[in-house]
PDB file of C-alpha atoms in Angstrom:
ATOM      1  CA  MET A   1      -0.222  -0.090   0.040  1.00 36.00           C
ATOM      2  CA  THR A   2       1.305   3.295  -0.881  1.00 47.00           C
ATOM      3  CA  ALA A   3       1.604   5.986   1.871  1.00 52.00           C
ATOM      4  CA  GLN A   4      -0.262   9.289   1.542  1.00 56.00           C
ATOM      5  CA  LEU A   5      -0.866  12.318   3.207  1.00 79.00           C
ATOM      6  CA  ASN A   6      -3.577  14.658   1.553  1.00 84.00           C
ATOM      7  CA  PRO A   7      -5.740  12.712  -0.457  1.00 84.00           C
ATOM      8  CA  ARG A   8      -6.710  15.693  -2.467  1.00 89.00           C
ATOM      9  CA  GLY A   9      -3.137  16.696  -2.932  1.00 92.00           C
ATOM     10  CA  ASP A  10      -1.894  16.807  -6.466  1.00 96.00           C
ATOM     11  CA  VAL A  11       1.871  16.648  -5.635  1.00 97.00           C
ATOM     12  CA  ALA A  12       4.116  13.555  -5.190  1.00 97.00           C
ATOM     13  CA  VAL A  13       7.821  14.361  -3.483  1.00 98.00           C
ATOM     14  CA  LEU A  14      10.640  12.110  -4.401  1.00 98.00           C
ATOM     15  CA  VAL A  15      13.679  11.959  -1.773  1.00 97.00           C
ATOM     16  CA  PRO A  16      16.819  10.233  -3.284  1.00 94.00           C
ATOM     17  CA  ALA A  17      18.524   9.673   0.098  1.00 91.00           C
ATOM     18  CA  ALA A  18      20.958   6.685  -0.950  1.00 85.00           C
ATOM     19  CA  GLY A  19      24.405   8.839  -1.154  1.00 73.00           C
ATOM     20  CA  ALA A  20      27.352   8.229   0.930  1.00 62.00           C
ATOM     21  CA  GLY A  21      27.819  11.957   1.657  1.00 56.00           C
ATOM     22  CA  VAL A  22      31.810  11.565   1.626  1.00 52.00           C
ATOM     23  CA  ARG A  23      32.633  15.302   2.152  1.00 54.00           C
ATOM     24  CA  LEU A  24      30.844  15.264   5.357  1.00 58.00           C
ATOM     25  CA  GLY A  25      33.501  12.767   6.621  1.00 52.00           C
ATOM     26  CA  PRO A  26      33.253   9.078   7.570  1.00 50.00           C
ATOM     27  CA  GLY A  27      30.185   7.938   8.810  1.00 56.00           C
ATOM     28  CA  ALA A  28      26.585   6.844   8.053  1.00 66.00           C
ATOM     29  CA  PRO A  29      24.965   7.589   4.813  1.00 76.00           C
ATOM     30  CA  LYS A  30      24.476  11.413   4.212  1.00 81.00           C
ATOM     31  CA  ALA A  31      20.668  11.367   4.929  1.00 88.00           C
ATOM     32  CA  LEU A  32      21.232   9.527   8.348  1.00 90.00           C
ATOM     33  CA  ARG A  33      23.714  11.787   9.607  1.00 90.00           C
ATOM     34  CA  LEU A  34      22.442  13.600  12.650  1.00 93.00           C
ATOM     35  CA  LEU A  35      21.561  17.181  13.003  1.00 93.00           C
ATOM     36  CA  ALA A  36      20.561  18.264  16.378  1.00 92.00           C
ATOM     37  CA  GLY A  37      19.909  14.806  17.200  1.00 92.00           C
ATOM     38  CA  GLU A  38      17.865  13.805  14.399  1.00 94.00           C
ATOM     39  CA  PRO A  39      18.750  12.485  11.002  1.00 94.00           C
ATOM     40  CA  LEU A  40      18.702  14.846   7.985  1.00 95.00           C
ATOM     41  CA  LEU A  41      15.943  12.847   6.609  1.00 96.00           C
ATOM     42  CA  VAL A  42      13.740  13.085   9.373  1.00 96.00           C
ATOM     43  CA  HIS A  43      14.067  16.979   9.260  1.00 96.00           C
ATOM     44  CA  ALA A  44      13.699  17.152   5.540  1.00 97.00           C
ATOM     45  CA  VAL A  45      10.353  14.717   5.433  1.00 97.00           C
ATOM     46  CA  ARG A  46       8.888  16.658   8.131  1.00 96.00           C
ATOM     47  CA  ARG A  47       9.010  19.802   6.457  1.00 96.00           C
ATOM     48  CA  ILE A  48       7.829  18.343   3.064  1.00 97.00           C
ATOM     49  CA  ALA A  49       4.970  16.739   4.941  1.00 96.00           C
ATOM     50  CA  ALA A  50       3.800  20.125   6.066  1.00 95.00           C
ATOM     51  CA  ALA A  51       3.249  21.529   2.481  1.00 96.00           C
ATOM     52  CA  PRO A  52      -0.464  21.185   2.104  1.00 95.00           C
ATOM     53  CA  SER A  53      -0.628  20.149  -1.476  1.00 96.00           C
ATOM     54  CA  VAL A  54       1.448  16.837  -0.931  1.00 97.00           C
ATOM     55  CA  HIS A  55      -0.097  13.611  -1.341  1.00 96.00           C
ATOM     56  CA  THR A  56       2.799  11.255  -1.585  1.00 96.00           C
ATOM     57  CA  ILE A  57       6.218  11.055  -0.297  1.00 97.00           C
ATOM     58  CA  VAL A  58       8.677   8.603  -1.846  1.00 97.00           C
ATOM     59  CA  VAL A  59      12.308   8.110  -0.341  1.00 97.00           C
ATOM     60  CA  ALA A  60      15.079   6.139  -2.058  1.00 96.00           C
ATOM     61  CA  ALA A  61      16.988   4.774   0.752  1.00 94.00           C
ATOM     62  CA  PRO A  62      20.405   2.957   0.789  1.00 90.00           C
ATOM     63  CA  ALA A  63      19.421  -0.683  -0.240  1.00 90.00           C
ATOM     64  CA  THR A  64      20.841  -2.024   3.076  1.00 90.00           C
ATOM     65  CA  GLU A  65      18.700   0.484   5.070  1.00 91.00           C
ATOM     66  CA  VAL A  66      15.354   0.398   3.888  1.00 94.00           C
ATOM     67  CA  GLU A  67      13.567  -1.091   6.871  1.00 94.00           C
ATOM     68  CA  ALA A  68      15.409   0.979   9.039  1.00 94.00           C
ATOM     69  CA  VAL A  69      14.381   4.078   7.352  1.00 95.00           C
ATOM     70  CA  ARG A  70      10.855   2.853   7.059  1.00 95.00           C
ATOM     71  CA  ALA A  71      10.895   2.564  10.915  1.00 96.00           C
ATOM     72  CA  MET A  72      12.603   5.814  11.444  1.00 95.00           C
ATOM     73  CA  LEU A  73       9.988   7.951   9.529  1.00 96.00           C
ATOM     74  CA  ALA A  74       6.743   6.149  10.630  1.00 95.00           C
ATOM     75  CA  PRO A  75       6.417   8.367  13.348  1.00 94.00           C
ATOM     76  CA  VAL A  76       7.177  11.456  11.208  1.00 94.00           C
ATOM     77  CA  ALA A  77       4.680  11.085   8.204  1.00 94.00           C
ATOM     78  CA  PRO A  78       3.082   8.124   5.907  1.00 94.00           C
ATOM     79  CA  VAL A  79       6.071   7.817   3.626  1.00 96.00           C
ATOM     80  CA  THR A  80       6.846   5.087   0.960  1.00 96.00           C
ATOM     81  CA  VAL A  81      10.451   3.652   1.025  1.00 97.00           C
ATOM     82  CA  VAL A  82      12.134   1.949  -1.668  1.00 96.00           C
ATOM     83  CA  PRO A  83      15.656   0.824  -2.513  1.00 95.00           C
ATOM     84  CA  GLY A  84      17.863   3.408  -4.134  1.00 92.00           C
ATOM     85  CA  GLY A  85      20.446   3.011  -6.667  1.00 89.00           C
ATOM     86  CA  ALA A  86      24.391   3.660  -6.748  1.00 85.00           C
ATOM     87  CA  GLU A  87      23.619   7.043  -8.826  1.00 87.00           C
ATOM     88  CA  ARG A  88      21.568   9.661  -7.683  1.00 87.00           C
ATOM     89  CA  GLN A  89      19.505   9.183 -10.994  1.00 88.00           C
ATOM     90  CA  GLU A  90      19.005   5.738 -10.260  1.00 90.00           C
ATOM     91  CA  SER A  91      17.444   6.515  -7.118  1.00 92.00           C
ATOM     92  CA  VAL A  92      15.162   9.417  -8.620  1.00 93.00           C
ATOM     93  CA  ALA A  93      13.828   6.545 -11.130  1.00 92.00           C
ATOM     94  CA  ALA A  94      13.232   4.004  -8.536  1.00 94.00           C
ATOM     95  CA  ALA A  95      11.316   6.559  -6.434  1.00 96.00           C
ATOM     96  CA  LEU A  96       9.350   7.783  -9.508  1.00 95.00           C
ATOM     97  CA  ALA A  97       8.358   4.322 -10.439  1.00 95.00           C
ATOM     98  CA  ALA A  98       6.515   4.020  -6.886  1.00 96.00           C
ATOM     99  CA  VAL A  99       4.250   6.889  -7.244  1.00 96.00           C
ATOM    100  CA  PRO A 100       0.721   5.878  -7.189  1.00 93.00           C
ATOM    101  CA  GLY A 101      -1.918   7.129  -9.582  1.00 91.00           C
ATOM    102  CA  GLY A 102      -3.211  10.621  -8.937  1.00 91.00           C
ATOM    103  CA  PRO A 103      -0.377  13.340  -8.302  1.00 95.00           C
ATOM    104  CA  GLU A 104       0.445  14.994 -11.884  1.00 96.00           C
ATOM    105  CA  ILE A 105       2.876  17.107 -10.128  1.00 98.00           C
ATOM    106  CA  VAL A 106       6.411  15.688  -9.148  1.00 98.00           C
ATOM    107  CA  LEU A 107       8.992  17.255  -7.112  1.00 98.00           C
ATOM    108  CA  VAL A 108      12.488  15.982  -6.292  1.00 97.00           C
ATOM    109  CA  HIS A 109      14.140  17.314  -3.307  1.00 97.00           C
ATOM    110  CA  ASP A 110      17.428  16.525  -1.650  1.00 94.00           C
ATOM    111  CA  ALA A 111      17.378  15.301   1.819  1.00 94.00           C
ATOM    112  CA  ALA A 112      20.489  17.243   2.559  1.00 94.00           C
ATOM    113  CA  ARG A 113      18.572  20.389   2.272  1.00 96.00           C
ATOM    114  CA  ALA A 114      16.884  19.540   5.561  1.00 96.00           C
ATOM    115  CA  LEU A 115      15.665  22.891   6.759  1.00 97.00           C
ATOM    116  CA  THR A 116      13.731  23.679   3.298  1.00 97.00           C
ATOM    117  CA  PRO A 117      10.525  25.505   4.604  1.00 96.00           C
ATOM    118  CA  PRO A 118       7.249  24.121   3.198  1.00 96.00           C
ATOM    119  CA  HIS A 119       6.458  27.325   1.537  1.00 97.00           C
ATOM    120  CA  LEU A 120       9.236  26.584  -0.994  1.00 98.00           C
ATOM    121  CA  VAL A 121       7.567  23.342  -1.693  1.00 98.00           C
ATOM    122  CA  GLU A 122       4.188  24.964  -2.465  1.00 98.00           C
ATOM    123  CA  SER A 123       5.977  27.729  -4.444  1.00 98.00           C
ATOM    124  CA  VAL A 124       7.610  25.309  -6.769  1.00 98.00           C
ATOM    125  CA  ALA A 125       4.297  22.971  -7.090  1.00 98.00           C
ATOM    126  CA  ALA A 126       2.181  26.131  -7.685  1.00 98.00           C
ATOM    127  CA  ALA A 127       4.589  26.888 -10.524  1.00 98.00           C
ATOM    128  CA  VAL A 128       4.063  23.785 -12.262  1.00 98.00           C
ATOM    129  CA  ARG A 129       0.388  23.948 -11.756  1.00 97.00           C
ATOM    130  CA  ASP A 130       0.515  27.127 -13.718  1.00 97.00           C
ATOM    131  CA  GLY A 131       1.546  25.489 -16.666  1.00 95.00           C
ATOM    132  CA  HIS A 132       5.498  25.205 -16.685  1.00 96.00           C
ATOM    133  CA  ASP A 133       6.867  21.936 -17.409  1.00 96.00           C
ATOM    134  CA  ALA A 134       9.855  22.060 -15.155  1.00 97.00           C
ATOM    135  CA  VAL A 135      10.686  24.516 -12.421  1.00 98.00           C
ATOM    136  CA  ILE A 136      13.788  25.212 -10.083  1.00 98.00           C
ATOM    137  CA  PRO A 137      13.876  27.526  -7.060  1.00 98.00           C
ATOM    138  CA  VAL A 138      17.193  29.708  -7.239  1.00 98.00           C
ATOM    139  CA  LEU A 139      19.048  32.381  -5.395  1.00 97.00           C
ATOM    140  CA  PRO A 140      21.158  35.148  -6.799  1.00 96.00           C
ATOM    141  CA  VAL A 141      25.042  34.520  -7.070  1.00 94.00           C
ATOM    142  CA  VAL A 142      26.267  37.374  -4.588  1.00 93.00           C
ATOM    143  CA  ASP A 143      30.129  36.391  -5.045  1.00 93.00           C
ATOM    144  CA  THR A 144      32.230  37.512  -7.590  1.00 94.00           C
ATOM    145  CA  ILE A 145      33.157  34.585  -9.982  1.00 94.00           C
ATOM    146  CA  LYS A 146      36.515  34.118 -11.674  1.00 95.00           C
ATOM    147  CA  GLU A 147      37.032  32.092 -14.766  1.00 94.00           C
ATOM    148  CA  VAL A 148      40.569  30.341 -14.628  1.00 95.00           C
ATOM    149  CA  ASP A 149      42.586  27.913 -16.516  1.00 95.00           C
ATOM    150  CA  ALA A 150      44.278  24.694 -15.422  1.00 94.00           C
ATOM    151  CA  THR A 151      47.170  26.557 -13.755  1.00 96.00           C
ATOM    152  CA  GLU A 152      44.684  28.565 -11.477  1.00 96.00           C
ATOM    153  CA  ARG A 153      45.386  31.709 -13.761  1.00 96.00           C
ATOM    154  CA  VAL A 154      42.377  34.129 -14.005  1.00 96.00           C
ATOM    155  CA  LEU A 155      40.838  34.174 -17.486  1.00 95.00           C
ATOM    156  CA  GLY A 156      38.312  36.792 -16.488  1.00 95.00           C
ATOM    157  CA  THR A 157      35.418  37.793 -14.238  1.00 96.00           C
ATOM    158  CA  VAL A 158      32.255  36.198 -15.141  1.00 94.00           C
ATOM    159  CA  ASP A 159      28.961  38.357 -15.263  1.00 93.00           C
ATOM    160  CA  ARG A 160      27.250  37.195 -12.231  1.00 93.00           C
ATOM    161  CA  SER A 161      23.864  39.089 -13.205  1.00 91.00           C
ATOM    162  CA  ALA A 162      22.979  36.086 -15.668  1.00 92.00           C
ATOM    163  CA  LEU A 163      23.903  33.467 -12.979  1.00 95.00           C
ATOM    164  CA  ARG A 164      21.826  31.631 -10.177  1.00 96.00           C
ATOM    165  CA  ALA A 165      22.275  29.168  -7.522  1.00 95.00           C
ATOM    166  CA  VAL A 166      19.908  26.177  -7.838  1.00 96.00           C
ATOM    167  CA  GLN A 167      18.340  24.653  -4.897  1.00 97.00           C
ATOM    168  CA  THR A 168      15.633  21.907  -4.440  1.00 97.00           C
ATOM    169  CA  PRO A 169      12.854  20.720  -4.583  1.00 97.00           C
ATOM    170  CA  GLN A 170      12.807  21.042  -8.343  1.00 97.00           C
ATOM    171  CA  GLY A 171       9.313  20.302  -9.739  1.00 98.00           C
ATOM    172  CA  PHE A 172       7.804  18.676 -12.931  1.00 97.00           C
ATOM    173  CA  ARG A 173       4.945  17.777 -14.546  1.00 97.00           C
ATOM    174  CA  ARG A 174       4.937  14.027 -14.182  1.00 96.00           C
ATOM    175  CA  SER A 175       4.632  12.944 -17.692  1.00 94.00           C
ATOM    176  CA  VAL A 176       7.706  15.381 -18.522  1.00 94.00           C
ATOM    177  CA  LEU A 177       9.812  13.873 -15.817  1.00 94.00           C
ATOM    178  CA  VAL A 178       8.971  10.140 -16.749  1.00 93.00           C
ATOM    179  CA  ALA A 179      10.081  10.855 -20.180  1.00 91.00           C
ATOM    180  CA  ALA A 180      13.274  12.506 -19.396  1.00 89.00           C
ATOM    181  CA  HIS A 181      14.341   9.873 -17.484  1.00 87.00           C
ATOM    182  CA  ARG A 182      13.326   7.134 -20.149  1.00 85.00           C
ATOM    183  CA  SER A 183      15.354   8.876 -22.434  1.00 81.00           C
ATOM    184  CA  ALA A 184      18.013   9.904 -20.011  1.00 70.00           C
ATOM    185  CA  GLY A 185      21.824   8.960 -21.382  1.00 67.00           C
ATOM    186  CA  ASP A 186      24.696  10.105 -19.227  1.00 65.00           C
ATOM    187  CA  ALA A 187      23.924  10.332 -15.247  1.00 64.00           C
ATOM    188  CA  LEU A 188      23.440  13.909 -14.262  1.00 65.00           C
ATOM    189  CA  THR A 189      23.106  14.860 -10.554  1.00 67.00           C
ATOM    190  CA  ASP A 190      20.295  17.578 -11.515  1.00 81.00           C
ATOM    191  CA  ASP A 191      16.851  16.516 -12.664  1.00 88.00           C
ATOM    192  CA  ALA A 192      16.296  19.847 -14.335  1.00 91.00           C
ATOM    193  CA  GLY A 193      19.584  19.015 -16.333  1.00 88.00           C
ATOM    194  CA  LEU A 194      17.651  16.347 -18.122  1.00 88.00           C
ATOM    195  CA  ILE A 195      15.102  18.523 -19.325  1.00 90.00           C
ATOM    196  CA  GLU A 196      17.359  21.086 -20.442  1.00 89.00           C
ATOM    197  CA  LYS A 197      19.636  18.285 -22.369  1.00 86.00           C
ATOM    198  CA  GLN A 198      16.481  17.369 -24.079  1.00 85.00           C
ATOM    199  CA  GLY A 199      15.485  20.674 -24.954  1.00 88.00           C
ATOM    200  CA  GLY A 200      12.856  21.478 -22.686  1.00 90.00           C
ATOM    201  CA  ALA A 201      12.276  24.881 -20.884  1.00 94.00           C
ATOM    202  CA  VAL A 202      13.178  25.202 -17.090  1.00 96.00           C
ATOM    203  CA  MET A 203      11.704  28.100 -15.198  1.00 97.00           C
ATOM    204  CA  CYS A 204      12.926  29.624 -12.103  1.00 97.00           C
ATOM    205  CA  VAL A 205      11.315  30.784  -8.930  1.00 98.00           C
ATOM    206  CA  PRO A 206      12.845  32.297  -5.722  1.00 98.00           C
ATOM    207  CA  GLY A 207      14.661  30.308  -3.671  1.00 98.00           C
ATOM    208  CA  SER A 208      15.150  30.287   0.203  1.00 97.00           C
ATOM    209  CA  GLU A 209      18.209  30.699   2.275  1.00 96.00           C
ATOM    210  CA  LEU A 210      16.841  28.226   4.661  1.00 96.00           C
ATOM    211  CA  ALA A 211      17.151  25.766   1.615  1.00 97.00           C
ATOM    212  CA  LEU A 212      20.946  25.374   1.955  1.00 96.00           C
ATOM    213  CA  LYS A 213      22.716  22.004   0.995  1.00 94.00           C
ATOM    214  CA  ILE A 214      24.303  20.348   4.085  1.00 93.00           C
ATOM    215  CA  THR A 215      27.632  19.083   2.398  1.00 89.00           C
ATOM    216  CA  ARG A 216      30.541  19.936   4.543  1.00 89.00           C
ATOM    217  CA  PRO A 217      31.009  19.822   8.712  1.00 89.00           C
ATOM    218  CA  PHE A 218      30.551  23.918   8.458  1.00 93.00           C
ATOM    219  CA  ASP A 219      27.338  23.428   6.791  1.00 93.00           C
ATOM    220  CA  MET A 220      26.108  21.008   9.306  1.00 92.00           C
ATOM    221  CA  ALA A 221      27.013  23.523  12.358  1.00 93.00           C
ATOM    222  CA  LEU A 222      25.202  26.281  10.240  1.00 95.00           C
ATOM    223  CA  ALA A 223      22.247  24.359  10.134  1.00 94.00           C
ATOM    224  CA  GLU A 224      22.440  23.603  13.848  1.00 93.00           C
ATOM    225  CA  HIS A 225      22.761  27.224  14.464  1.00 93.00           C
ATOM    226  CA  LEU A 226      19.608  28.054  12.460  1.00 93.00           C
ATOM    227  CA  LEU A 227      17.548  25.385  14.211  1.00 90.00           C
ATOM    228  CA  THR A 228      18.634  26.974  17.575  1.00 87.00           C
ATOM    229  CA  THR A 229      17.201  30.202  16.023  1.00 86.00           C
ATOM    230  CA  GLY A 230      13.767  28.728  14.974  1.00 80.00           C
ATOM    231  CA  ALA A 231      14.470  27.812  11.383  1.00 76.00           C
TER     232      ALA A 231
END
């Protein structure tokens, strides 16, 4: 039986959570690392489940941790847990295959963006609902960006006004994401990249500072500080 939240919702959220997270250092798979005493995945799912349009959440967990993840998330929200793959794209495809009939909007969200607020989930879903095939939340790039060669010699300064930092959840019409994965060649770490590669249009909506990606120990420390301030 597929777990669901709002039976009238039109959104399914896929959470690929099978990655190792080597940049965080040795330890458990990345999504299962503890943030303020709870796994990143628990924080992420709790916030996704609070978005009122969400009908279904499917988590692709490490293959050896499926039962443990299912038990971990049971008190948080009704979630379907499937075995993930060696690559992110494989995990997304496995989660996508487990979405039940009904939701026509599919969001893909990184468990590492554990503090993403529910309103960002709703904002991305709303943009897909308004007719866009693919939608990504973004932030302006605020640092000066230099282009360099193989010796680290600066070649020039990149115009940052046309640059955006991409976050998740990324949103898609279900049929578009299914077709993109069926036609995928080389593995990509960004689902919107599949749409771009196949010539589809990807639209942007404003992201959130809270949707930072926890990749390094510093990011974990920052996230813990944000939690203490009520994030």
